[in-house]
Amino acid sequence: MSLPSRSPHFFAPSVAHSRVRFGAPGAELDPAGTLHVALPVLGGPVEETLHDEAAPVPSGEGFALFRARDGLSGFAVAADELELEAAAADLYRRLFVVTAGLHLHRIWNYVPAINAVVDGLENYRRFCRGRSLAFETQFGQQFQYRLPAASGVGADRGPLALAFLAGERAPRHFENPHQVPAFRYPTQYGPRPPSFSRATLVGEAGERQQFFISGTAAIRGHATIAEGDLEGQLACTLENLRTISETAGKGTDLAAGKSHRTFKVYLRHATDLAPARAYLEQHVLREADEACYLRADLCRADLLVEIEGVITS
Ligand code: 3EB
């Protein structure tokens, strides 16, 4: 296995950062190495760094790619005119080209008009069908075992955009025993299920580990819990975060005190910021943690909040 061919830039002294920047008017790649996405920032940092000592790598697939010591990061934005299912299938096909020979570690999906229904099918479900078929085409029937942690959230403006981390290290993927794996959700949630695992762990015990927790919400089995009740959804989401952390060997305290932790909190209603922040500061966040609050529509119309984490130890 090897990273994509070394570019002439690889040894250049200029060091790039690959980042996602929130609060933009629409999805856009800028040549300096930033993916801009249209999620309003409610609180916390406006940017998320994927790699901060990276070298740009040329890509023939419309991806901005960055090679760093521990892997490859990159972004792409779909063509504006593509229907969402076709856009998802095309973005993922290109993703598999640029990450050939590597393992996918983490994916973020930014889906415009995520809850809009187009020709009788919700956009998120269209996106899921395109993504799932692309994974199956690439990896065959067993593709479920290769799905990395992901988030799939709404953006106020498109086009569809994606950010990823990949690398040579083989990841381990985890499921939450209290949740049906998303890749096995029944068809009441859409014709093809979402394609992600609940968490992905990269690195062996005793060495540097990155623990990626997917977007996590108030879902038990496959049902949404505490409809219309922010505090009830926060409590269920937090239990799910603790369970997936325990399942991956990181403890129910989400490795508090032993790790660098960053959380992103997606809120459907900007007016939920104050109560959500107060709840999380009381129940999970520590002084040393980074937390970013973003306004986003979520993949089920009845979800008010979704939380993801990156825990590095
Ligand atoms: C859920 O548990 C909530 O479509 O990539 C969370 C994380 C969710 C990732 C995705 C969707 C995605 O089903 C939604």
XYZ file of N, CA, C and O in Angstrom, residues 3-5 7 9-10 14-20 29-35 49-59 62-76 98-99 102 162-167:
220
model
N 0.847 5.778 -0.476
C 0.104 7.009 -0.690
C 0.175 7.385 -2.164
O 1.074 6.949 -2.873
N -0.761 8.183 -2.633
C -0.704 8.623 -4.029
C 0.653 9.236 -4.357
O 1.313 9.795 -3.473
N 1.023 9.129 -5.617
C 2.381 9.473 -6.032
C 2.816 10.821 -5.479
O 2.055 11.766 -5.419
N 4.174 14.354 -5.049
C 4.120 15.492 -5.940
C 5.434 16.233 -5.836
O 6.165 16.078 -4.869
N 5.595 19.068 -5.034
C 5.436 19.983 -3.887
C 5.816 19.329 -2.581
O 5.931 19.982 -1.572
N 5.980 17.996 -2.607
C 6.034 17.293 -1.336
C 7.156 17.781 -0.439
O 6.982 17.912 0.760
N 7.100 25.282 1.882
C 5.813 25.827 2.316
C 4.932 24.696 2.836
O 4.745 23.682 2.193
N 4.444 24.891 4.022
C 3.652 23.860 4.667
C 2.188 24.285 4.640
O 1.847 25.395 5.003
N 1.347 23.386 4.175
C -0.077 23.724 4.064
C -0.845 23.161 5.257
O -0.389 22.274 5.958
N -2.021 23.719 5.442
C -2.953 23.202 6.439
C -4.184 22.777 5.671
O -4.623 23.488 4.788
N -4.747 21.663 6.013
C -6.043 21.339 5.423
C -7.097 21.542 6.489
O -6.972 21.065 7.619
N -8.108 22.295 6.114
C -9.095 22.732 7.105
C -10.477 22.799 6.499
O -10.624 23.041 5.305
N -11.455 22.657 7.377
C -12.829 22.975 7.015
C -13.187 24.266 7.743
O -12.938 24.393 8.948
N -14.126 25.126 -2.502
C -12.737 24.751 -2.209
C -11.879 25.958 -2.456
O -11.990 26.577 -3.511
N -11.021 26.311 -1.520
C -10.067 27.342 -1.908
C -8.679 26.756 -1.998
O -8.345 25.809 -1.312
N -7.882 27.292 -2.917
C -6.600 26.670 -3.248
C -5.627 26.647 -2.070
O -4.705 25.841 -2.034
N -5.859 27.485 -1.065
C -4.967 27.484 0.094
C -5.176 26.250 0.979
O -4.447 26.049 1.933
N -6.177 25.456 0.668
C -6.348 24.225 1.437
C -7.515 24.239 2.384
O -7.507 23.547 3.392
N -8.525 25.015 2.069
C -9.691 25.090 2.956
C -10.957 24.725 2.199
O -11.178 25.192 1.087
N -11.766 23.888 2.823
C -13.125 23.657 2.344
C -14.045 24.579 3.131
O -14.091 24.508 4.363
N -9.190 21.899 11.822
C -7.972 21.512 11.097
C -7.941 19.999 10.946
O -8.069 19.269 11.925
N -7.776 19.542 9.718
C -7.641 18.096 9.498
C -6.177 17.697 9.574
O -5.829 16.691 10.175
N -5.323 18.507 8.943
C -3.875 18.266 9.026
C -3.196 19.607 9.091
O -3.486 20.485 8.289
N -2.316 19.799 10.042
C -1.615 21.072 10.020
C -0.172 20.928 9.598
O 0.519 21.684 9.640
N 0.372 19.929 9.186
C 1.687 20.042 8.550
C 1.613 19.156 7.335
O 2.049 18.019 7.366
N 1.015 19.677 6.322
C 0.706 18.855 5.162
C 1.279 19.481 3.910
O 1.579 20.666 3.876
N 1.421 18.664 2.894
C 1.884 19.147 1.601
C 0.798 18.873 0.579
O 0.250 17.768 0.538
N 0.468 19.854 -0.243
C -0.542 19.619 -1.271
C -0.083 18.533 -2.249
O 1.101 18.448 -2.575
N -1.003 17.728 -2.679
C -0.728 16.654 -3.640
C -1.642 16.887 -4.830
O -2.832 17.138 -4.635
N -1.133 16.822 -6.045
C -2.032 17.004 -7.190
C -3.049 15.861 -7.269
O -2.767 14.752 -6.848
N -4.203 16.186 -7.767
C -5.242 15.178 -7.885
C -5.957 15.392 -9.197
O -6.286 16.502 -9.559
N -10.516 16.383 -9.061
C -11.210 17.547 -8.507
C -11.141 17.624 -7.001
O -11.815 18.454 -6.394
N -10.351 16.775 -6.380
C -10.162 16.838 -4.929
C -8.982 17.747 -4.605
O -7.979 17.738 -5.320
N -9.090 18.513 -3.541
C -7.924 19.131 -2.922
C -7.377 18.094 -1.954
O -8.096 17.606 -1.090
N -6.093 17.727 -2.125
C -5.503 16.634 -1.342
C -4.270 17.118 -0.611
O -3.480 17.908 -1.159
N -4.071 16.589 0.585
C -2.932 16.978 1.425
C -2.330 15.743 2.050
O -3.037 14.940 2.652
N -1.030 15.653 1.901
C -0.340 14.514 2.468
C 0.359 14.956 3.742
O 1.108 15.941 3.740
N 0.107 14.235 4.812
C 0.748 14.532 6.091
C 1.418 13.262 6.592
O 1.281 12.199 5.992
N 2.143 13.396 7.716
C 2.884 12.237 8.221
C 1.956 11.047 8.467
O 2.298 9.917 8.156
N 0.781 11.307 9.028
C -0.069 10.161 9.379
C -1.171 9.883 8.367
O -2.110 9.165 8.672
N -1.069 10.434 7.181
C -2.070 10.068 6.179
C -2.397 11.168 5.198
O -1.634 12.110 4.998
N -3.549 11.012 4.606
C -3.996 11.888 3.540
C -5.309 12.533 3.977
O -6.162 11.863 4.552
N -5.455 13.846 3.711
C -6.747 14.480 3.932
C -7.171 15.132 2.631
O -6.337 15.395 1.752
N -8.437 15.397 2.498
C -8.880 16.035 1.269
C -10.345 16.406 1.297
O -11.085 16.038 2.203
N -10.688 17.174 0.262
C -12.041 17.711 0.135
C -12.456 17.691 -1.318
O -11.618 17.810 -2.204
N -13.757 17.659 -1.517
C -14.291 17.900 -2.854
C -15.692 18.462 -2.747
O -16.392 18.256 -1.749
N -8.991 8.634 -5.373
C -7.873 9.350 -4.734
C -7.370 8.655 -3.471
O -6.256 8.931 -3.021
N -8.173 7.748 -2.893
C -7.714 7.038 -1.688
C -7.366 5.579 -1.984
O -7.212 4.784 -1.049
N -5.369 3.047 0.322
C -5.392 3.536 1.704
C -6.674 3.077 2.393
O -7.633 2.671 1.744
N -17.693 17.115 0.661
C -17.188 16.006 1.468
C -15.766 16.308 1.908
O -14.982 16.884 1.142
N -15.437 15.949 3.123
C -14.050 15.999 3.614
C -13.704 14.619 4.145
O -14.576 13.905 4.641
N -12.425 14.226 4.039
C -12.069 12.887 4.524
C -10.668 12.874 5.116
O -9.819 13.727 4.826
N -10.440 11.862 5.938
C -9.099 11.477 6.389
C -8.904 10.014 6.017
O -9.812 9.195 6.199
N -7.723 9.686 5.508
C -7.404 8.300 5.151
C -5.942 8.059 5.485
O -5.184 9.011 5.703
N -5.554 6.802 5.525
C -4.152 6.543 5.824
C -3.768 5.094 5.627
O -4.604 4.255 5.280
